Short mmCIF file of N, CA, C and O in Angstrom, two decimals:
data_model
loop_
_atom_site.label_atom_id
_atom_site.label_comp_id
_atom_site.label_asym_id
_atom_site.label_seq_id
_atom_site.Cartn_x
_atom_site.Cartn_y
_atom_site.Cartn_z
N MET A 644 179.26 164.08 93.66
CA MET A 644 177.78 163.84 94.23
C MET A 644 177.93 163.49 95.69
O MET A 644 178.82 162.94 96.21
N ASN A 645 176.90 164.11 96.52
CA ASN A 645 176.91 163.87 97.99
C ASN A 645 176.68 162.51 98.47
O ASN A 645 175.71 162.06 97.88
N SER A 646 177.16 161.97 99.23
CA SER A 646 177.13 160.59 99.75
C SER A 646 175.59 160.46 100.42
O SER A 646 175.07 159.20 100.45
N GLU A 647 175.12 161.46 101.06
CA GLU A 647 173.89 161.35 101.57
C GLU A 647 172.64 161.34 100.46
O GLU A 647 171.64 160.68 100.83
N SER A 648 172.98 161.88 99.44
CA SER A 648 171.90 161.78 98.46
C SER A 648 172.00 160.75 97.25
O SER A 648 171.32 160.62 96.39
N ALA A 649 173.09 159.98 97.33
CA ALA A 649 173.34 159.14 96.27
C ALA A 649 172.86 157.68 96.72
O ALA A 649 172.89 157.19 97.70
N ASN A 650 172.26 156.99 95.88
CA ASN A 650 171.86 155.76 95.87
C ASN A 650 173.04 154.80 95.61
O ASN A 650 173.52 154.78 94.58
N PRO A 651 173.50 154.02 96.68
CA PRO A 651 174.71 153.15 96.43
C PRO A 651 174.56 152.30 95.33
O PRO A 651 175.39 151.79 94.65
N ALA A 652 173.40 151.73 95.08
CA ALA A 652 173.12 150.62 93.97
C ALA A 652 173.22 151.28 92.60
O ALA A 652 173.70 150.54 91.64
N THR A 653 172.62 152.48 92.44
CA THR A 653 172.58 153.00 91.05
C THR A 653 173.52 154.30 90.89
O THR A 653 173.57 154.70 89.93
N GLY A 654 173.95 154.87 91.88
CA GLY A 654 174.75 155.97 91.91
C GLY A 654 174.04 157.35 91.59
O GLY A 654 174.48 158.37 91.28
N THR A 655 172.60 157.22 91.59
CA THR A 655 171.81 158.39 91.45
C THR A 655 171.28 159.02 92.58
O THR A 655 171.29 158.41 93.67
N GLU A 656 170.90 160.37 92.55
CA GLU A 656 170.34 160.99 93.81
C GLU A 656 168.99 160.51 94.01
O GLU A 656 168.17 160.46 93.14
N THR A 657 168.64 160.28 95.31
CA THR A 657 167.30 159.77 95.76
C THR A 657 166.84 160.53 96.95
O THR A 657 165.76 160.78 97.06
N ALA A 658 167.76 161.26 97.77
CA ALA A 658 167.22 161.87 98.90
C ALA A 658 166.45 163.04 98.54
O ALA A 658 165.45 163.16 99.12
N GLY A 659 166.81 163.77 97.64
CA GLY A 659 166.20 164.96 97.13
C GLY A 659 164.86 164.68 96.48
O GLY A 659 163.93 165.16 96.76
N CYS A 660 164.68 163.64 95.72
CA CYS A 660 163.54 163.11 95.18
C CYS A 660 162.69 162.66 96.23
O CYS A 660 161.39 163.05 96.10
N CYS A 661 163.10 161.80 97.09
CA CYS A 661 162.30 161.40 98.23
C CYS A 661 161.62 162.47 99.09
O CYS A 661 160.55 162.43 99.58
N ARG A 662 162.61 163.39 99.44
CA ARG A 662 162.22 164.54 100.23
C ARG A 662 161.04 165.45 99.52
O ARG A 662 160.11 165.77 100.14
N ARG A 663 161.30 165.66 98.18
CA ARG A 663 160.21 166.29 97.52
C ARG A 663 158.93 165.61 97.55
O ARG A 663 157.78 166.25 97.67
N GLN A 664 158.95 164.22 97.38
CA GLN A 664 157.77 163.46 97.34
C GLN A 664 156.97 163.52 98.61
O GLN A 664 155.78 163.64 98.86
N LEU A 665 157.98 163.56 99.65
CA LEU A 665 157.28 163.55 101.15
C LEU A 665 156.78 164.85 101.29
O LEU A 665 155.58 165.10 101.75
N LEU A 666 157.28 166.01 100.81
CA LEU A 666 156.81 167.22 101.08
C LEU A 666 155.44 167.56 100.35
O LEU A 666 154.54 167.94 100.69
N ARG A 667 155.52 166.92 99.03
CA ARG A 667 154.41 166.98 98.19
C ARG A 667 153.11 166.32 98.87
O ARG A 667 151.90 166.69 98.89
N GLY A 668 153.48 165.16 99.42
CA GLY A 668 152.37 164.27 100.15
C GLY A 668 151.90 164.95 101.29
O GLY A 668 150.82 164.99 101.55
N ALA A 669 152.74 165.55 102.07
CA ALA A 669 152.41 166.39 103.23
C ALA A 669 151.49 167.60 102.94
O ALA A 669 150.52 167.90 103.63
N ALA A 670 151.78 168.18 101.87
CA ALA A 670 150.99 169.31 101.33
C ALA A 670 149.70 168.80 100.90
O ALA A 670 148.69 169.42 101.21
N ALA A 671 149.72 167.80 100.17
CA ALA A 671 148.22 167.13 99.91
C ALA A 671 147.50 166.72 100.95
O ALA A 671 146.25 167.09 100.98
N VAL A 672 148.10 166.25 102.07
CA VAL A 672 147.44 165.80 103.25
C VAL A 672 146.74 167.06 104.00
O VAL A 672 145.54 167.19 104.37
N GLY A 673 147.71 168.12 104.00
CA GLY A 673 147.34 169.40 104.69
C GLY A 673 145.99 170.07 103.87
O GLY A 673 145.24 170.46 104.50
N ILE A 674 145.99 170.06 102.70
CA ILE A 674 144.90 170.62 101.82
C ILE A 674 143.73 169.82 101.97
O ILE A 674 142.70 170.29 102.24
N ALA A 675 143.94 168.48 102.04
CA ALA A 675 142.74 167.64 102.23
C ALA A 675 142.18 167.82 103.64
O ALA A 675 141.00 167.99 103.75
N GLY A 676 143.05 167.97 104.54
CA GLY A 676 142.51 168.22 106.02
C GLY A 676 141.82 169.59 106.11
O GLY A 676 140.78 169.61 106.74
N ALA A 677 142.33 170.61 105.39
CA ALA A 677 141.72 171.80 105.36
C ALA A 677 140.19 171.73 104.85
O ALA A 677 139.37 172.33 105.19
N GLY A 678 140.17 171.04 103.74
CA GLY A 678 138.98 170.90 102.96
C GLY A 678 137.94 170.21 103.95
O GLY A 678 136.70 170.59 103.96
N VAL A 679 138.36 169.18 104.72
CA VAL A 679 137.50 168.50 105.69
C VAL A 679 136.85 169.49 106.70
O VAL A 679 135.86 169.51 107.03
N ALA A 680 137.94 170.31 107.07
CA ALA A 680 137.49 171.46 108.14
C ALA A 680 136.55 172.23 107.68
O ALA A 680 135.54 172.68 108.33
N VAL A 681 136.66 172.73 106.42
CA VAL A 681 135.63 173.72 105.77
C VAL A 681 134.40 172.95 105.57
O VAL A 681 133.43 173.63 105.88
N LEU A 682 134.37 171.76 105.06
CA LEU A 682 133.08 170.99 104.97
C LEU A 682 132.39 170.83 106.29
O LEU A 682 131.16 170.88 106.42
N SER A 683 133.17 170.52 107.37
CA SER A 683 132.67 170.34 108.60
C SER A 683 131.98 171.67 109.19
O SER A 683 130.99 171.50 109.80
N ALA A 684 132.56 172.67 108.98
CA ALA A 684 131.96 174.01 109.37
C ALA A 684 130.65 174.38 108.78
O ALA A 684 129.74 174.86 109.26
N CYS A 685 130.47 173.79 107.45
CA CYS A 685 129.20 174.11 106.72
C CYS A 685 128.14 173.01 106.85
O CYS A 685 127.00 173.29 106.79
N GLY A 686 128.62 171.98 107.07
CA GLY A 686 127.57 170.84 107.16
C GLY A 686 128.12 169.82 108.37
O GLY A 686 128.88 170.12 109.09
N GLY A 687 127.54 168.66 108.07
CA GLY A 687 127.96 167.71 108.91
C GLY A 687 127.21 167.55 110.20
O GLY A 687 126.48 168.45 110.51
N SER A 688 127.40 166.58 110.90
CA SER A 688 126.72 166.48 112.28
C SER A 688 127.73 166.37 113.32
O SER A 688 128.90 166.13 113.16
N SER A 689 127.27 166.80 114.58
CA SER A 689 128.16 166.53 115.75
C SER A 689 127.51 165.65 116.85
O SER A 689 126.21 165.29 116.68
N SER A 690 128.12 165.43 117.90
CA SER A 690 127.57 164.63 118.86
C SER A 690 126.33 165.28 119.53
O SER A 690 125.53 164.62 120.18
N ALA A 691 126.27 166.59 119.36
CA ALA A 691 125.04 167.28 119.97
C ALA A 691 123.87 166.83 119.32
O ALA A 691 122.81 166.72 120.05
N SER A 692 123.75 166.51 118.11
CA SER A 692 122.49 166.03 117.49
C SER A 692 122.30 164.72 118.01
O SER A 692 121.02 164.28 117.82
N ALA A 693 123.08 164.03 118.60
CA ALA A 693 122.64 162.64 119.25
C ALA A 693 121.89 162.69 120.44
O ALA A 693 121.32 161.69 120.99
N GLN A 694 121.67 163.97 121.09
CA GLN A 694 120.99 164.03 122.35
C GLN A 694 119.57 163.88 122.11
O GLN A 694 119.03 164.29 121.13
N LYS A 695 118.91 163.16 123.03
CA LYS A 695 117.61 162.88 123.02
C LYS A 695 116.83 163.21 124.21
O LYS A 695 117.38 163.17 125.33
N GLY A 696 115.54 163.55 124.02
CA GLY A 696 114.69 163.79 125.27
C GLY A 696 114.93 165.25 125.82
O GLY A 696 115.33 166.07 125.13
N PRO A 697 114.38 165.50 126.98
CA PRO A 697 114.35 166.85 127.55
C PRO A 697 115.74 167.39 127.77
O PRO A 697 116.56 166.65 128.47
N VAL A 698 116.07 168.70 127.33
CA VAL A 698 117.37 169.15 127.65
C VAL A 698 117.18 170.62 128.10
O VAL A 698 116.36 171.25 127.54
N THR A 699 117.70 170.85 129.18
CA THR A 699 117.62 172.26 129.79
C THR A 699 118.51 173.15 129.09
O THR A 699 119.75 172.75 129.00
N LEU A 700 118.09 174.30 128.40
CA LEU A 700 118.85 175.19 127.58
C LEU A 700 119.47 176.26 128.44
O LEU A 700 120.55 176.57 128.35
N GLY A 701 118.76 176.89 129.36
CA GLY A 701 119.11 178.02 130.07
C GLY A 701 117.99 178.90 130.49
O GLY A 701 116.79 178.44 130.32
N PRO A 702 118.05 179.97 131.31
CA PRO A 702 117.12 180.80 131.75
C PRO A 702 116.38 181.52 130.67
O PRO A 702 116.89 181.81 129.58
N THR A 703 115.00 181.67 130.78
CA THR A 703 114.19 182.31 129.88
C THR A 703 114.71 183.82 129.57
O THR A 703 114.61 184.37 128.61
N SER A 704 115.46 184.41 130.71
CA SER A 704 115.97 185.66 130.42
C SER A 704 117.02 185.84 129.35
O SER A 704 117.28 186.88 128.93
N ASP A 705 117.69 184.68 128.89
CA ASP A 705 118.53 184.77 127.90
C ASP A 705 118.03 185.05 126.58
O ASP A 705 118.75 185.27 125.55
N VAL A 706 116.70 184.81 126.47
CA VAL A 706 115.98 185.02 125.05
C VAL A 706 115.28 186.36 124.99
O VAL A 706 114.17 186.35 125.81
N PRO A 707 115.76 187.36 124.40
CA PRO A 707 114.96 188.69 124.41
C PRO A 707 113.70 188.75 123.70
O PRO A 707 113.48 187.88 122.70
N VAL A 708 112.64 189.33 124.17
CA VAL A 708 111.37 189.58 123.49
C VAL A 708 111.63 190.15 122.09
O VAL A 708 112.32 191.04 121.90
N GLY A 709 111.11 189.42 121.08
CA GLY A 709 111.30 189.88 119.72
C GLY A 709 112.76 189.43 119.13
O GLY A 709 112.94 189.68 117.94
N GLY A 710 113.35 188.68 119.88
CA GLY A 710 114.69 188.16 119.39
C GLY A 710 114.76 186.66 119.77
O GLY A 710 113.80 185.94 119.67
N GLY A 711 116.04 186.16 119.90
CA GLY A 711 116.12 184.72 120.20
C GLY A 711 117.60 184.39 120.44
O GLY A 711 118.48 185.34 120.62
N LYS A 712 117.89 183.19 120.65
CA LYS A 712 119.22 182.83 121.00
C LYS A 712 119.52 181.40 120.35
O LYS A 712 118.64 180.56 120.40
N VAL A 713 120.71 181.22 119.92
CA VAL A 713 121.29 179.94 119.34
C VAL A 713 121.95 179.23 120.42
O VAL A 713 122.93 179.75 121.02
N TYR A 714 121.45 178.04 120.64
CA TYR A 714 122.24 177.16 121.61
C TYR A 714 122.88 176.14 120.77
O TYR A 714 122.39 175.00 120.30
N ARG A 715 124.01 176.50 120.26
CA ARG A 715 124.84 175.78 119.38
C ARG A 715 125.24 174.29 119.85
O ARG A 715 125.11 173.32 119.06
N ASP A 716 125.45 174.00 121.13
CA ASP A 716 125.76 172.66 121.62
C ASP A 716 124.61 171.78 121.47
O ASP A 716 124.90 170.47 121.19
N GLN A 717 123.42 172.36 121.56
CA GLN A 717 122.17 171.40 121.43
C GLN A 717 121.65 171.59 120.11
O GLN A 717 120.64 171.03 119.71
N GLN A 718 122.11 172.40 119.12
CA GLN A 718 121.66 172.66 117.87
C GLN A 718 120.21 173.23 117.84
O GLN A 718 119.32 172.72 117.00
N VAL A 719 119.90 174.09 118.78
CA VAL A 719 118.50 174.50 118.87
C VAL A 719 118.49 176.05 118.82
O VAL A 719 119.53 176.65 119.36
N VAL A 720 117.54 176.72 118.29
CA VAL A 720 117.40 178.17 118.37
C VAL A 720 116.10 178.41 118.96
O VAL A 720 115.15 177.73 118.58
N VAL A 721 116.10 179.28 119.88
CA VAL A 721 114.77 179.53 120.55
C VAL A 721 114.62 181.09 120.44
O VAL A 721 115.37 181.90 120.62
N THR A 722 113.37 181.36 120.21
CA THR A 722 112.92 182.81 119.82
C THR A 722 111.83 183.15 120.88
O THR A 722 111.07 182.20 121.56
N GLN A 723 111.50 184.43 120.95
CA GLN A 723 110.41 184.92 121.77
C GLN A 723 109.76 186.01 121.15
O GLN A 723 110.04 187.19 121.31
N PRO A 724 108.83 185.56 120.14
CA PRO A 724 108.21 186.64 119.25
C PRO A 724 107.38 187.54 120.03
O PRO A 724 107.33 188.71 119.61
N SER A 725 106.75 187.21 121.18
CA SER A 725 106.06 188.14 122.01
C SER A 725 106.22 187.65 123.50
O SER A 725 106.72 186.56 123.68
N ALA A 726 106.06 188.58 124.28
CA ALA A 726 106.44 188.33 125.75
C ALA A 726 105.88 187.11 126.35
O ALA A 726 104.54 186.93 126.17
N GLY A 727 106.63 186.12 126.76
CA GLY A 727 106.23 184.95 127.35
C GLY A 727 105.92 183.81 126.41
O GLY A 727 105.57 182.65 126.66
N THR A 728 106.07 184.09 125.18
CA THR A 728 105.79 183.01 124.12
C THR A 728 107.14 182.57 123.51
O THR A 728 107.79 183.37 122.89
N PHE A 729 107.52 181.32 123.73
CA PHE A 729 108.83 180.87 123.30
C PHE A 729 108.66 179.79 122.17
O PHE A 729 107.72 178.95 122.21
N LYS A 730 109.32 179.89 121.17
CA LYS A 730 109.36 178.85 120.00
C LYS A 730 110.77 178.43 119.82
O LYS A 730 111.71 179.06 120.16
N ALA A 731 110.80 177.11 119.60
CA ALA A 731 112.16 176.54 119.47
C ALA A 731 112.10 175.79 118.08
O ALA A 731 111.18 175.23 117.56
N PHE A 732 113.44 175.90 117.34
CA PHE A 732 113.50 175.24 116.03
C PHE A 732 114.86 174.58 116.04
O PHE A 732 115.87 174.99 116.80
N SER A 733 115.00 173.70 115.03
CA SER A 733 116.40 173.22 114.79
C SER A 733 117.37 174.27 114.21
O SER A 733 116.89 175.19 113.61
N ALA A 734 118.55 174.50 114.87
CA ALA A 734 119.44 175.36 114.56
C ALA A 734 120.31 174.87 113.20
O ALA A 734 121.09 175.68 112.73
N ILE A 735 119.91 173.85 112.58
CA ILE A 735 120.40 173.45 111.29
C ILE A 735 119.79 173.93 110.18
O ILE A 735 118.60 173.61 109.83
N CYS A 736 120.43 174.84 109.32
CA CYS A 736 119.70 175.25 108.09
C CYS A 736 119.35 174.20 107.32
O CYS A 736 120.05 173.26 106.93
N THR A 737 118.04 174.34 106.64
CA THR A 737 117.57 173.31 105.81
C THR A 737 118.15 173.26 104.38
O THR A 737 117.90 172.41 103.60
N HIS A 738 118.95 174.30 104.10
CA HIS A 738 119.62 174.52 102.82
C HIS A 738 120.86 173.62 102.59
O HIS A 738 120.88 172.65 101.72
N ALA A 739 121.84 173.78 103.48
CA ALA A 739 123.09 173.16 103.44
C ALA A 739 123.72 172.48 104.70
O ALA A 739 124.70 172.07 104.68
N GLY A 740 122.82 172.63 105.76
CA GLY A 740 123.32 172.05 107.00
C GLY A 740 124.02 172.90 107.83
O GLY A 740 124.63 172.28 108.92
N CYS A 741 124.27 174.13 107.61
CA CYS A 741 125.12 175.02 108.51
C CYS A 741 124.16 175.26 109.78
O CYS A 741 123.06 175.19 109.69
N VAL A 742 124.93 175.65 110.80
CA VAL A 742 124.34 176.13 111.95
C VAL A 742 123.97 177.63 111.86
O VAL A 742 124.72 178.26 111.48
N VAL A 743 122.69 177.94 112.17
CA VAL A 743 122.29 179.47 112.03
C VAL A 743 123.17 180.06 113.18
O VAL A 743 123.58 179.47 114.03
N ASP A 744 123.23 181.42 112.93
CA ASP A 744 124.22 182.07 113.87
C ASP A 744 123.55 183.36 114.51
O ASP A 744 124.24 184.05 115.31
N GLY A 745 122.26 183.71 114.05
CA GLY A 745 121.78 184.77 114.77
C GLY A 745 120.34 185.05 114.57
O GLY A 745 119.81 184.55 113.73
N VAL A 746 119.78 185.96 115.46
CA VAL A 746 118.49 186.15 115.51
C VAL A 746 118.28 187.74 115.59
O VAL A 746 118.82 188.32 116.50
N ASP A 747 117.68 188.40 114.46
CA ASP A 747 117.53 189.82 114.63
C ASP A 747 116.36 190.30 113.73
O ASP A 747 116.13 189.78 112.64
N ASN A 748 115.70 191.32 114.10
CA ASN A 748 114.57 191.86 113.39
C ASN A 748 113.52 190.82 112.98
O ASN A 748 113.28 190.83 111.74
N GLY A 749 113.26 189.84 113.85
CA GLY A 749 112.19 188.83 113.51
C GLY A 749 112.66 187.57 112.55
O GLY A 749 111.98 186.99 112.07
N LEU A 750 114.00 187.61 112.35
CA LEU A 750 114.50 186.59 111.30
C LEU A 750 115.75 185.97 112.14
O LEU A 750 116.58 186.42 112.69
N ILE A 751 115.72 184.67 111.74
CA ILE A 751 116.85 183.70 112.24
C ILE A 751 117.80 183.54 110.88
O ILE A 751 117.18 183.32 109.72
N THR A 752 118.91 183.90 110.98
CA THR A 752 120.07 183.92 109.69
C THR A 752 120.93 182.85 109.79
O THR A 752 121.55 182.59 110.79
N CYS A 753 121.21 182.26 108.57
CA CYS A 753 122.25 181.37 108.37
C CYS A 753 123.40 182.06 107.65
O CYS A 753 123.29 182.78 106.69
N PRO A 754 124.53 181.97 108.22
CA PRO A 754 125.83 182.61 107.72
C PRO A 754 126.26 182.09 106.48
O PRO A 754 127.07 182.71 105.71
N CYS A 755 126.01 180.80 106.05
CA CYS A 755 126.68 180.18 104.91
C CYS A 755 126.11 180.79 103.60
O CYS A 755 126.93 181.14 102.71
N HIS A 756 124.93 180.75 103.33
CA HIS A 756 124.29 181.21 102.14
C HIS A 756 123.25 182.25 102.15
O HIS A 756 122.64 182.61 101.24
N GLY A 757 123.06 182.87 103.41
CA GLY A 757 122.14 183.80 103.60
C GLY A 757 120.64 183.45 103.71
O GLY A 757 119.86 184.53 103.83
N SER A 758 120.31 182.28 103.97
CA SER A 758 118.97 181.83 104.19
C SER A 758 118.48 182.58 105.45
O SER A 758 119.13 182.76 106.45
N GLN A 759 117.21 183.01 105.39
CA GLN A 759 116.59 183.63 106.65
C GLN A 759 115.20 182.96 106.92
O GLN A 759 114.47 182.69 106.00
N PHE A 760 114.98 182.78 108.26
CA PHE A 760 113.59 181.98 108.74
C PHE A 760 112.80 182.98 109.63
O PHE A 760 113.57 183.68 110.39
N LYS A 761 111.46 183.03 109.59
CA LYS A 761 110.83 183.75 110.49
C LYS A 761 110.83 183.15 112.00
O LYS A 761 110.84 182.07 112.12
N THR A 762 110.94 184.14 113.05
CA THR A 762 111.06 183.67 114.36
C THR A 762 109.70 183.21 114.84
O THR A 762 109.68 182.48 115.89
N THR A 763 108.68 183.44 114.20
CA THR A 763 107.49 183.07 114.70
C THR A 763 107.06 181.50 114.41
O THR A 763 106.43 180.89 115.27
N ASP A 764 107.45 181.01 113.20
CA ASP A 764 107.22 179.77 112.81
C ASP A 764 108.36 179.03 111.98
O ASP A 764 108.04 177.83 111.65
N GLY A 765 109.54 179.62 111.98
CA GLY A 765 110.54 178.86 111.32
C GLY A 765 110.56 178.84 109.87
O GLY A 765 111.28 178.28 109.15
N SER A 766 109.34 179.38 109.19
CA SER A 766 109.29 179.35 107.75
C SER A 766 110.36 180.14 107.13
O SER A 766 111.00 181.09 107.68
N VAL A 767 110.48 179.94 105.80
CA VAL A 767 111.60 180.54 105.01
C VAL A 767 111.19 182.05 104.70
O VAL A 767 109.97 182.15 104.26
N ALA A 768 111.86 182.94 104.98
CA ALA A 768 111.62 184.40 104.61
C ALA A 768 112.41 184.76 103.49
O ALA A 768 112.10 185.67 102.72
N GLN A 769 113.69 184.12 103.31
CA GLN A 769 114.53 184.38 101.96
C GLN A 769 115.41 183.17 101.90
O GLN A 769 115.91 182.58 102.93
N GLY A 770 115.46 182.64 100.68
CA GLY A 770 116.25 181.60 100.35
C GLY A 770 117.71 181.84 100.24
O GLY A 770 118.17 183.04 100.69
N PRO A 771 118.44 180.77 99.96
CA PRO A 771 118.21 179.83 99.03
C PRO A 771 117.40 178.57 99.77
O PRO A 771 116.93 177.64 99.11
N ALA A 772 117.29 178.51 101.05
CA ALA A 772 116.50 177.35 101.75
C ALA A 772 115.16 177.47 101.28
O ALA A 772 114.55 178.43 101.00
N GLN A 773 114.59 176.30 101.08
CA GLN A 773 113.17 176.17 100.58
C GLN A 773 112.15 175.59 101.57
O GLN A 773 110.94 175.58 101.30
N THR A 774 112.79 174.98 102.61
CA THR A 774 112.08 174.26 103.61
C THR A 774 112.26 174.94 105.04
O THR A 774 113.25 175.41 105.41
N ALA A 775 111.24 175.15 105.76
CA ALA A 775 111.10 175.67 107.05
C ALA A 775 112.17 174.98 108.03
O ALA A 775 112.36 173.72 107.84
N LEU A 776 112.66 175.58 109.20
CA LEU A 776 113.34 175.03 110.21
C LEU A 776 112.36 174.11 111.10
O LEU A 776 111.25 174.48 111.28
N PRO A 777 112.60 172.90 111.19
CA PRO A 777 111.76 171.97 111.95
C PRO A 777 111.60 172.58 113.50
O PRO A 777 112.45 173.14 114.10
N SER A 778 110.40 172.54 113.88
CA SER A 778 109.92 172.99 115.17
C SER A 778 110.42 171.89 116.15
O SER A 778 110.48 170.78 116.00
N ILE A 779 110.71 172.41 117.36
CA ILE A 779 111.15 171.53 118.54
C ILE A 779 110.21 172.07 119.76
O ILE A 779 110.22 173.29 120.02
N PRO A 780 109.73 170.95 120.37
CA PRO A 780 108.95 171.30 121.63
C PRO A 780 109.75 172.05 122.58
O PRO A 780 110.92 171.43 123.04
N VAL A 781 109.25 173.01 123.30
CA VAL A 781 109.97 173.82 124.27
C VAL A 781 108.87 174.30 125.25
O VAL A 781 107.75 174.56 125.06
N ALA A 782 109.44 174.08 126.62
CA ALA A 782 108.52 174.44 127.63
C ALA A 782 109.42 175.21 128.64
O ALA A 782 110.47 175.29 128.61
N VAL A 783 108.66 175.97 129.59
CA VAL A 783 109.34 176.82 130.62
C VAL A 783 109.12 176.05 131.91
O VAL A 783 107.93 175.81 132.21
N GLN A 784 110.18 175.70 132.52
CA GLN A 784 109.99 175.04 133.79
C GLN A 784 110.98 175.67 134.87
O GLN A 784 112.19 175.85 134.61
N ASN A 785 110.37 176.26 135.87
CA ASN A 785 111.11 176.89 136.97
C ASN A 785 112.06 177.88 136.38
O ASN A 785 113.26 178.21 136.75
N GLY A 786 111.44 178.86 135.39
CA GLY A 786 112.28 179.88 134.77
C GLY A 786 113.32 179.42 133.77
O GLY A 786 113.98 180.36 133.22
N LYS A 787 113.36 178.26 133.34
CA LYS A 787 114.21 177.81 132.36
C LYS A 787 113.60 177.10 131.13
O LYS A 787 112.46 176.62 131.27
N LEU A 788 114.24 177.23 130.18
CA LEU A 788 113.84 176.61 128.89
C LEU A 788 114.25 175.11 128.76
O LEU A 788 115.47 174.85 129.04
N VAL A 789 113.25 174.33 128.44
CA VAL A 789 113.54 173.03 128.37
C VAL A 789 113.00 172.37 126.92
O VAL A 789 111.87 172.58 126.64
N ALA A 790 113.99 172.00 125.98
CA ALA A 790 113.54 171.77 124.85
C ALA A 790 113.54 170.07 124.91
O ALA A 790 114.33 169.42 125.55
N THR A 791 112.60 169.51 124.07
CA THR A 791 112.62 168.05 123.93
C THR A 791 112.97 167.55 122.47
O THR A 791 112.41 167.77 121.67
N LEU A 792 114.16 167.05 122.61
CA LEU A 792 114.84 166.67 121.32
C LEU A 792 114.61 165.22 120.92
O LEU A 792 114.47 164.31 121.81
N SER A 793 114.32 164.96 119.79
CA SER A 793 114.00 163.71 119.18
C SER A 793 115.23 163.10 118.29
O SER A 793 116.03 163.65 117.86
#
């Protein structure tokens, strides 16, 4: 028996046992950590949702007519259904809390489960979401979009 792995009191091997337990524990922590990361990606909140009041998002030129732009840091999606008409909605999907990731063909799309919302009013165009995206007041000031977060 190797002196590094023998317990002097009992004469039995312990280092191999403890090493295996340590490795199992590390693996469990790693799996749990990965689970938290996956859950965070799909739901949860971030410090961005704590912002309140007027927030300058960017120039109006960032939002194409008939399309939109997702401002992930502010958790806002802004659309321009017709020239000069801007609409803003929460970018948090009402189904599972994921952040929407795109605007195309008059629809705001959530990557997690495929929910789609209309760019004109945030209403549900395709589930599984059952509730519209909440509207956010948005104004144009000096060529920039300013959303009022509550």
